[in-house]
Coordinates of C-alpha atoms in Angstrom, one line a residue:
Chain Q
M1 CA 26.7 13.0 -5.7
T2 CA 24.4 10.1 -5.8
K3 CA 21.1 11.0 -7.4
Y4 CA 17.7 9.3 -7.1
F5 CA 14.2 10.0 -8.2
L6 CA 12.0 10.5 -5.1
Y7 CA 8.6 9.0 -5.9
S8 CA 6.8 10.6 -3.0
G9 CA 3.4 9.3 -3.9
C10 CA 0.1 10.8 -3.0
S11 CA -0.1 10.3 0.8
L12 CA 3.3 12.0 1.4
E13 CA 1.8 15.2 0.0
T14 CA -0.7 15.4 2.9
S15 CA -1.4 12.8 5.5
A16 CA 2.3 11.7 5.7
S17 CA 3.8 15.2 5.1
N18 CA 6.0 14.5 8.2
Y19 CA 7.5 11.5 6.3
L20 CA 8.2 13.5 3.1
I21 CA 9.8 16.5 4.9
S22 CA 12.0 14.2 7.1
V23 CA 13.0 12.1 4.1
E24 CA 14.1 15.2 2.3
S25 CA 16.1 16.6 5.3
V26 CA 17.8 13.3 6.1
F27 CA 18.9 12.6 2.5
K28 CA 20.2 16.1 2.2
A29 CA 22.2 15.7 5.4
L30 CA 23.6 12.4 4.0
G31 CA 24.6 14.2 0.7
V32 CA 22.1 12.4 -1.5
E33 CA 20.3 14.3 -4.2
L34 CA 16.6 13.6 -4.7
R35 CA 14.8 14.7 -7.9
E36 CA 11.1 14.6 -8.7
I37 CA 9.9 12.7 -11.8
E38 CA 8.2 15.4 -13.8
D39 CA 4.5 14.9 -14.2
W40 CA 4.4 11.6 -12.3
N41 CA 1.0 10.0 -11.6
C42 CA -0.4 7.9 -8.8
C43 CA 0.7 4.3 -8.6
G44 CA -2.8 3.1 -8.0
A45 CA -1.8 1.6 -4.6
S46 CA -3.2 -1.8 -3.6
I47 CA -6.8 -0.9 -4.0
S48 CA -7.1 0.2 -7.7
Y49 CA -8.1 -3.3 -8.7
I50 CA -11.6 -2.3 -7.6
G51 CA -11.8 0.4 -10.3
A52 CA -9.5 -1.0 -13.0
N53 CA -8.2 -4.1 -14.6
H54 CA -4.6 -5.3 -14.2
L55 CA -3.4 -3.9 -17.5
S56 CA -4.6 -0.4 -16.5
Q57 CA -2.6 -0.7 -13.3
V58 CA 0.4 -1.9 -15.2
V59 CA 0.1 1.1 -17.6
L60 CA -0.3 3.5 -14.8
N61 CA 3.0 2.5 -13.4
A62 CA 4.8 2.0 -16.7
R63 CA 4.1 5.6 -17.5
N64 CA 6.1 6.7 -14.4
L65 CA 8.9 4.2 -15.2
A66 CA 9.0 5.5 -18.8
L67 CA 9.1 9.2 -17.6
A68 CA 11.9 8.3 -15.1
E69 CA 13.9 6.5 -17.8
A70 CA 13.6 9.5 -20.2
Q71 CA 14.4 12.0 -17.5
G72 CA 17.7 10.5 -16.4
G73 CA 17.1 6.9 -15.5
Y74 CA 18.1 7.2 -11.9
D75 CA 16.8 4.6 -9.4
I76 CA 13.4 5.5 -8.1
V77 CA 13.2 5.5 -4.3
A78 CA 9.8 5.2 -2.9
P79 CA 9.2 6.0 0.8
C80 CA 5.6 4.6 0.7
S81 CA 5.5 0.8 0.9
S82 CA 2.5 0.6 -1.3
C83 CA 4.1 2.7 -4.1
Y84 CA 7.2 0.6 -3.7
I85 CA 5.6 -2.7 -4.0
V86 CA 3.2 -1.8 -6.8
M87 CA 5.8 -0.1 -9.0
N88 CA 8.4 -2.8 -8.3
Q89 CA 6.0 -5.6 -9.2
V90 CA 5.0 -3.9 -12.4
N91 CA 8.7 -3.3 -13.3
R92 CA 9.4 -7.0 -12.7
E93 CA 6.4 -8.1 -14.8
L94 CA 7.5 -5.9 -17.7
G95 CA 11.1 -7.2 -17.4
E96 CA 10.0 -10.8 -17.5
D97 CA 7.4 -10.7 -20.1
P98 CA 8.4 -9.2 -23.5
A99 CA 4.9 -9.6 -24.9
L100 CA 3.5 -7.5 -22.0
M101 CA 6.2 -4.9 -22.5
Q102 CA 5.2 -4.6 -26.2
K103 CA 1.6 -4.3 -25.4
V104 CA 2.2 -1.7 -22.7
N105 CA 4.5 0.3 -25.1
S106 CA 1.8 0.3 -27.7
I107 CA -0.4 2.0 -25.1
L108 CA 2.3 4.4 -23.8
A109 CA 2.6 5.6 -27.4
E110 CA -0.5 7.6 -26.8
G111 CA 1.7 9.9 -24.8
N112 CA 4.8 9.5 -27.0
L113 CA 6.4 7.5 -24.3
T114 CA 8.2 4.2 -24.4
Y115 CA 9.8 2.0 -21.7
K116 CA 12.9 -0.1 -22.2
G117 CA 13.0 -1.6 -18.7
S118 CA 16.2 0.1 -17.4
V119 CA 14.9 1.7 -14.2
K120 CA 15.2 0.2 -10.7
V121 CA 12.6 0.7 -8.0
R122 CA 13.9 0.8 -4.4
H123 CA 12.4 1.2 -1.0
V124 CA 13.7 4.0 1.1
L125 CA 15.0 1.5 3.7
D126 CA 16.9 -0.4 1.0
V127 CA 18.7 2.8 -0.2
L128 CA 19.5 3.9 3.4
Y129 CA 20.9 0.5 4.3
N130 CA 22.5 -0.7 1.2
D131 CA 23.6 2.5 -0.7
V132 CA 24.2 5.0 2.1
G133 CA 25.2 2.3 4.7
V134 CA 25.0 1.9 8.4
E135 CA 28.5 3.3 8.9
T136 CA 27.8 6.5 7.1
I137 CA 24.6 6.9 9.1
K138 CA 26.4 6.3 12.3
S139 CA 29.0 8.8 11.5
R140 CA 26.3 11.4 10.9
V141 CA 24.7 10.9 14.4
K142 CA 25.2 13.9 16.7
K143 CA 22.5 13.2 19.3
P144 CA 22.3 9.4 19.8
L145 CA 18.9 8.1 20.9
K146 CA 20.5 6.4 23.9
G147 CA 18.3 4.2 26.0
V148 CA 15.2 4.7 23.7
K149 CA 13.4 1.5 23.2
V150 CA 12.1 1.5 19.6
G151 CA 9.7 -1.0 18.2
G152 CA 10.6 -1.1 14.5
Y153 CA 7.3 -2.0 12.8
V154 CA 8.2 -3.1 9.3
G155 CA 4.7 -3.8 8.1
C156 CA 3.9 -6.2 5.3
Q157 CA 4.5 -4.6 1.9
T158 CA 7.7 -2.9 2.9
V159 CA 9.8 -6.0 2.3
R160 CA 7.7 -7.9 -0.1
P161 CA 7.2 -9.9 -2.2
Y162 CA 10.7 -10.6 -3.7
G163 CA 13.0 -10.2 -0.7
E164 CA 15.3 -8.0 -2.8
Y165 CA 16.9 -6.2 0.1
D166 CA 15.7 -7.9 3.3
S167 CA 14.0 -11.2 4.4
V168 CA 10.3 -11.3 3.6
E169 CA 9.7 -13.3 6.9
R170 CA 12.4 -12.1 9.2
P171 CA 13.5 -8.6 8.2
V172 CA 16.5 -7.0 9.9
V173 CA 17.2 -3.8 8.0
M174 CA 14.9 -1.6 10.1
D175 CA 16.4 -2.8 13.3
R176 CA 20.0 -2.2 12.1
L177 CA 19.0 1.4 11.2
I178 CA 17.4 1.9 14.6
E179 CA 20.6 0.7 16.3
A180 CA 22.7 2.9 14.0
L181 CA 21.0 5.9 15.6
G182 CA 22.0 4.7 19.1
A183 CA 18.6 3.4 20.1
E184 CA 17.6 0.0 21.2
S185 CA 15.5 -2.0 18.8
V186 CA 12.8 -4.1 20.4
N187 CA 12.0 -7.5 19.0
F188 CA 8.3 -8.3 18.8
S189 CA 6.2 -11.0 17.1
H190 CA 4.1 -8.6 15.0
K191 CA 6.9 -6.9 13.2
I192 CA 5.6 -7.8 9.7
K193 CA 1.9 -8.5 10.5
C194 CA -0.5 -6.4 8.4
C195 CA -1.9 -3.2 10.1
G196 CA -5.1 -3.4 8.1
S197 CA -4.0 -1.0 5.4
G198 CA -6.9 0.5 3.5
I199 CA -9.6 -1.5 5.3
F200 CA -9.4 1.2 8.0
L201 CA -11.8 3.2 6.0
T202 CA -14.3 0.5 5.2
E203 CA -14.0 -2.2 7.9
L204 CA -13.1 -0.2 11.0
D205 CA -13.6 -3.1 13.5
Y206 CA -11.3 -5.4 11.7
G207 CA -8.7 -2.6 11.5
Y208 CA -8.9 -1.9 15.2
E209 CA -8.2 -5.6 15.9
L210 CA -5.2 -5.8 13.5
A211 CA -3.6 -2.5 14.7
G212 CA -4.4 -3.4 18.3
N213 CA -2.5 -6.7 18.0
I214 CA 0.6 -4.9 16.7
L215 CA 0.5 -2.2 19.5
E216 CA 0.1 -5.0 22.1
S217 CA 2.9 -7.0 20.7
A218 CA 5.4 -4.1 20.6
T219 CA 4.5 -2.4 23.9
S220 CA 4.4 -5.7 25.8
K221 CA 8.1 -6.2 24.8
G222 CA 8.9 -2.7 26.1
A223 CA 8.7 -0.4 23.1
K224 CA 8.3 3.2 24.2
V225 CA 8.3 4.5 20.6
M226 CA 7.3 2.8 17.4
T227 CA 8.7 3.5 14.0
T228 CA 7.6 2.7 10.5
A229 CA 8.5 3.2 6.9
C230 CA 5.0 3.3 5.5
P231 CA 2.5 6.1 5.6
L232 CA -0.5 3.8 6.0
C233 CA 1.1 1.8 8.9
Q234 CA 1.9 5.1 10.6
L235 CA -1.6 6.4 10.1
N236 CA -3.4 3.3 11.3
L237 CA -1.2 2.8 14.4
E238 CA -1.1 6.5 15.4
A239 CA -4.1 8.4 14.2
Y240 CA -6.5 5.6 15.1
Q241 CA -4.8 4.6 18.4
E242 CA -7.4 6.4 20.5
R243 CA -10.1 4.5 18.6
V244 CA -8.3 1.2 19.0
N245 CA -8.2 1.9 22.7
K246 CA -11.9 2.5 22.9
A247 CA -12.8 -0.5 20.7
L248 CA -10.5 -2.9 22.6
K249 CA -10.7 -1.3 26.0
K250 CA -7.0 -0.7 26.1
S251 CA -4.9 2.4 27.0
Y252 CA -2.0 2.4 24.5
N253 CA -0.2 5.7 24.3
V254 CA 2.8 5.0 22.2
P255 CA 4.1 7.5 19.7
V256 CA 4.5 6.2 16.2
T257 CA 7.2 7.9 14.1
F258 CA 8.7 7.5 10.7
I259 CA 12.2 6.1 10.7
T260 CA 13.4 9.2 8.9
Q261 CA 12.0 11.4 11.8
L262 CA 14.1 9.4 14.2
M263 CA 17.1 9.9 11.9
A264 CA 16.6 13.6 11.7
V265 CA 16.5 13.9 15.5
A266 CA 19.6 11.8 15.9
F267 CA 21.4 13.8 13.2
G268 CA 20.7 16.9 15.3
L269 CA 18.5 18.5 12.7
D270 CA 15.7 20.8 13.6
P271 CA 13.0 18.8 15.6
S272 CA 10.1 20.6 14.0
K273 CA 11.3 22.0 10.7
D274 CA 13.3 18.9 9.6
A275 CA 12.0 16.0 11.8
C276 CA 8.4 17.4 11.8
L277 CA 7.8 16.0 15.2
D278 CA 5.1 18.6 15.7
R279 CA 3.0 16.9 13.0
N280 CA 2.7 13.7 15.0
I281 CA -0.6 13.4 16.8
I282 CA 0.8 11.4 19.8
P283 CA 3.6 13.6 21.2
V284 CA 7.0 11.9 20.7
E285 CA 9.4 14.5 22.1
K286 CA 9.3 13.2 25.7
A287 CA 10.1 9.7 24.6
L288 CA 13.2 10.9 22.7
K289 CA 14.4 13.2 25.4
T290 CA 17.9 11.6 25.6
A291 CA 18.6 13.0 22.2
A292 CA 17.2 16.5 22.9
Chain F
M1 CA -21.8 -50.3 -15.1
A2 CA -19.9 -47.7 -13.2
Q3 CA -21.9 -44.6 -12.6
K4 CA -21.1 -41.6 -14.7
A5 CA -19.3 -38.8 -12.9
S6 CA -21.7 -36.3 -11.5
S7 CA -23.4 -34.3 -14.2
K8 CA -23.7 -31.4 -11.8
Y9 CA -20.0 -30.7 -12.0
D10 CA -19.9 -27.6 -14.2
P11 CA -16.6 -26.4 -15.7
T12 CA -18.0 -23.2 -17.3
F13 CA -17.3 -21.0 -14.3
A14 CA -13.7 -22.2 -14.1
K15 CA -13.3 -21.4 -17.8
E16 CA -14.8 -18.0 -17.2
V17 CA -12.2 -17.4 -14.5
F18 CA -9.3 -18.6 -16.6
E19 CA -10.4 -16.4 -19.5
K20 CA -11.8 -13.2 -18.0
V21 CA -10.2 -12.8 -14.5
D22 CA -6.8 -11.2 -14.2
S23 CA -4.4 -14.0 -12.9
G24 CA -7.4 -16.4 -13.0
E25 CA -5.6 -19.1 -14.8
E26 CA -3.1 -19.3 -11.9
I27 CA -5.5 -21.2 -9.8
K28 CA -4.7 -24.3 -12.0
K29 CA -1.6 -24.6 -9.9
C30 CA -3.3 -24.7 -6.6
M31 CA -2.9 -28.0 -4.7
Q32 CA -5.3 -27.1 -1.8
C33 CA -2.6 -27.1 0.9
G34 CA -4.2 -24.2 2.8
V35 CA -1.1 -22.2 3.5
C36 CA -2.8 -19.1 2.1
A37 CA -5.7 -19.5 4.4
A38 CA -3.4 -20.1 7.4
S39 CA -1.4 -17.0 6.5
C40 CA -4.2 -14.5 5.8
P41 CA -4.5 -11.8 8.5
L42 CA -8.3 -11.7 8.1
A43 CA -8.9 -15.5 7.6
D44 CA -11.0 -15.6 10.8
K45 CA -13.3 -13.1 9.4
M46 CA -14.0 -15.1 6.3
E47 CA -16.7 -17.6 5.5
F48 CA -14.6 -18.9 2.5
S49 CA -10.9 -18.8 2.7
P50 CA -8.9 -18.3 -0.5
R51 CA -8.4 -22.1 -0.6
K52 CA -12.1 -22.7 -0.4
I53 CA -12.8 -20.0 -3.0
F54 CA -10.4 -21.8 -5.4
T55 CA -12.3 -25.1 -4.8
M56 CA -15.6 -23.4 -5.4
I57 CA -14.4 -22.0 -8.7
R58 CA -13.5 -25.6 -9.8
A59 CA -16.9 -26.8 -8.6
G60 CA -18.7 -24.2 -10.7
E61 CA -20.1 -22.2 -7.8
R62 CA -20.3 -18.9 -9.8
Q63 CA -23.0 -17.2 -7.7
K64 CA -21.5 -18.1 -4.4
V65 CA -18.0 -17.0 -5.4
L66 CA -18.8 -13.7 -7.1
A67 CA -21.2 -12.7 -4.3
S68 CA -18.8 -13.7 -1.5
K69 CA -17.7 -10.9 0.7
D70 CA -14.4 -12.7 1.2
I71 CA -13.1 -12.0 -2.3
M72 CA -13.0 -8.3 -1.3
L73 CA -11.5 -8.6 2.1
C74 CA -7.9 -8.6 1.0
T75 CA -5.6 -6.1 2.7
S76 CA -2.9 -6.8 0.0
C77 CA -0.3 -7.8 2.6
Y78 CA 1.3 -10.3 0.1
T79 CA 1.7 -13.0 2.8
C80 CA -0.1 -15.6 0.8
I81 CA 2.0 -14.8 -2.3
V82 CA 5.2 -15.0 -0.3
R83 CA 4.3 -18.4 1.3
C84 CA 2.4 -20.3 -1.5
P85 CA 4.6 -23.4 -2.3
R86 CA 3.2 -23.5 -5.8
K87 CA 3.8 -19.8 -6.4
V88 CA 0.1 -19.0 -7.0
P89 CA -0.3 -15.3 -6.7
V90 CA -3.3 -15.8 -4.4
M91 CA -3.7 -12.1 -3.6
E92 CA -3.7 -11.2 -7.3
V93 CA -6.4 -13.8 -8.0
M94 CA -8.6 -12.4 -5.3
H95 CA -8.1 -8.9 -6.7
G96 CA -9.0 -10.2 -10.2
L97 CA -12.1 -12.0 -8.8
A98 CA -13.2 -8.8 -7.0
H99 CA -12.8 -6.7 -10.2
H100 CA -14.6 -9.4 -12.3
A101 CA -17.4 -9.6 -9.7
L102 CA -18.0 -5.8 -9.8
R103 CA -17.8 -5.7 -13.6
S104 CA -20.4 -8.6 -13.7
G105 CA -22.9 -6.7 -11.5
F106 CA -22.1 -8.2 -8.1
V107 CA -21.2 -6.0 -5.1
P108 CA -19.5 -8.3 -2.6
R109 CA -18.6 -5.5 -0.2
K110 CA -20.5 -2.2 -0.6
E111 CA -18.1 -0.1 1.4
S112 CA -14.9 -1.4 -0.1
S113 CA -16.4 -1.0 -3.6
K114 CA -17.5 2.6 -2.9
F115 CA -14.1 3.5 -1.6
G116 CA -12.2 1.7 -4.3
K117 CA -14.3 3.5 -7.0
A118 CA -13.8 6.9 -5.4
F119 CA -10.1 6.2 -5.3
W120 CA -9.8 5.1 -8.9
D121 CA -12.1 8.0 -10.0
C122 CA -9.5 10.5 -8.5
I123 CA -6.7 8.7 -10.5
Y124 CA -8.7 8.8 -13.7
K125 CA -9.8 12.4 -13.4
T126 CA -6.6 14.0 -12.2
G127 CA -3.8 11.5 -12.4
R128 CA -3.2 11.5 -8.7
V129 CA -5.1 10.9 -5.5
D130 CA -6.0 13.8 -3.3
E131 CA -6.7 11.9 0.0
G132 CA -9.3 14.4 1.1
V133 CA -11.2 14.2 -2.2
A134 CA -11.1 10.4 -2.3
A135 CA -12.4 10.2 1.3
R136 CA -15.0 12.9 0.8
N137 CA -16.3 11.3 -2.4
Y138 CA -16.4 7.9 -0.7
Y139 CA -18.5 9.3 2.2
L140 CA -20.8 11.2 -0.3
A141 CA -21.4 8.1 -2.5
D142 CA -24.8 7.6 -0.8
G143 CA -25.8 11.3 -0.9
L144 CA -25.1 14.4 1.0
V145 CA -27.0 13.6 4.2
A146 CA -25.6 10.1 4.6
G147 CA -22.2 11.5 3.7
A148 CA -22.3 14.2 6.3
K149 CA -23.3 11.7 8.9
R150 CA -20.4 9.4 8.0
G151 CA -18.1 12.3 7.9
L152 CA -19.1 13.4 11.4
E153 CA -18.4 9.9 12.7
M154 CA -14.8 10.4 11.6
K155 CA -14.4 13.9 12.8
D156 CA -12.0 13.0 15.6
I157 CA -9.5 11.6 13.1
A158 CA -10.0 14.5 10.7
L159 CA -9.6 17.2 13.3
N160 CA -6.4 15.6 14.6
M161 CA -5.0 15.4 11.1
L162 CA -6.0 19.0 10.3
K163 CA -4.5 20.3 13.5
H164 CA -1.2 18.6 12.7
K165 CA -1.0 19.9 9.2
R166 CA -1.7 16.5 7.6
M167 CA -5.0 17.3 5.9
N168 CA -6.0 19.9 3.4
I169 CA -9.4 21.4 4.5
M170 CA -10.1 22.5 0.9
S171 CA -10.3 18.9 -0.3
A172 CA -13.2 18.3 2.1
I173 CA -15.4 20.8 0.4
P174 CA -17.9 19.2 -2.1
G175 CA -17.2 20.0 -5.7
I176 CA -13.5 20.7 -5.3
Q177 CA -11.2 18.4 -7.2
G178 CA -7.5 17.6 -6.8
K179 CA -4.9 19.3 -9.0
K180 CA -4.5 17.6 -12.4
I181 CA -1.2 16.3 -13.7
K182 CA -0.1 18.1 -16.9
N183 CA -0.7 15.3 -19.3
I184 CA -4.0 14.0 -17.9
A185 CA -5.6 13.8 -21.3
T186 CA -3.1 11.3 -22.6
L187 CA -3.1 9.4 -19.4
Q188 CA -6.8 8.9 -19.8
K189 CA -6.4 7.7 -23.3
M190 CA -3.8 5.2 -22.1
L191 CA -6.1 3.9 -19.3
D192 CA -9.1 3.6 -21.7
K193 CA -7.0 1.6 -24.1
A194 CA -5.6 -0.6 -21.3
E195 CA -9.1 -1.3 -19.9
A196 CA -10.2 -2.4 -23.4
M197 CA -7.1 -4.5 -24.2
G198 CA -6.9 -6.2 -20.8
K199 CA -8.4 -9.5 -19.8
G200 CA -12.2 -9.3 -19.8
G201 CA -12.0 -6.0 -21.8
S202 CA -13.9 -5.5 -25.0
K203 CA -11.0 -6.1 -27.4

């Protein structure tokens, strides 16, 4: 059985609990074993530069990488795009800069840890597409999402910055996964445009504008459901949708799911227990009725 | 006799950026093409685009750069990094500048700075971020009354999250802290050491 470390990250513990539960159900259904890195810490996300210098952020992530290496060395799969990009970037920097690695190891020694650089960091989309594969996913589909027009919103960090598993400018992996579930993937211009990320807490007006542009772009091309693979993208597009409507005088009412929620539904798993559809604020059941 | 180059041109700030700002030396590679500015999702909200910030650093505009709201408007989308033809990690430079500005007593964006500090505080104290605690401490940064008011403004979002089991009500209660990781004490030692050994640190 293929094993991975699931680095769930902080947001999957609460605001994106529907992502975590659906990831776990889907991987189980696909016969993939997920383990937790014991005593993992936060990756720092993209905002920790405000509170800490770069070396602190590197050390924060190197600790997780060292723990993973010591606990079995499986690839780390991160469902959160921010966790993915931060950990992946640090892993790269350490691999390319022996002096940095040495410095970091002298700091990790405080916790009797050391990192050699053998662990790989992967996004959940990468593992689903390249390791599990579209054919296996197709063969697991029991209730195809026939006729459902899905706007696959990739977001920005999900495929960046190295283009390791998909194009950084014209990604296709999300669309191929949507199609594997029997749904129709909608092409729209704002597929990888930034949703506003953390500025939703501090610069609300700018956030409404960025999220509004994405919702407009996807729905104007016919998307009835949107799907993402990033907790913050999902939150900004869904939980704030009513506010975006008010601010921009619009009336969007489009459910925003995690790709693994769609997979759980298409696999015929329990819509609430496994897909966690009841944790979505904008009801999605009606839009997926072909698969019900 | 040809006139001497302007004596106003002051390289000390550029030197400060190279030496003390994380990724600061990378701006040496910038050729002012403007692709970063054209790619930034919030460029139209900026007075000084990243390209202009880089020029201002070279021109010695310390005060203007470190006080500029624009150095803290980055959403970390990596578009500038992906597109820069000279491989300048523009985003990283902006992050480095923001950290350096805050460390030097500037507060380019008050709200972002409060939120970022609340976020990092969670990491330092517990090893993880409890979203409820981070948001609560951010709202309470200006005191209880202001915090309650800000919190109420967000109650539609909070209630929806709560109703759909995506928020922990306990985290909203003042004084409550997130659960600590097992080895929090050694993590703190590591972070202290890293802060001191990093660029602009004391060692």
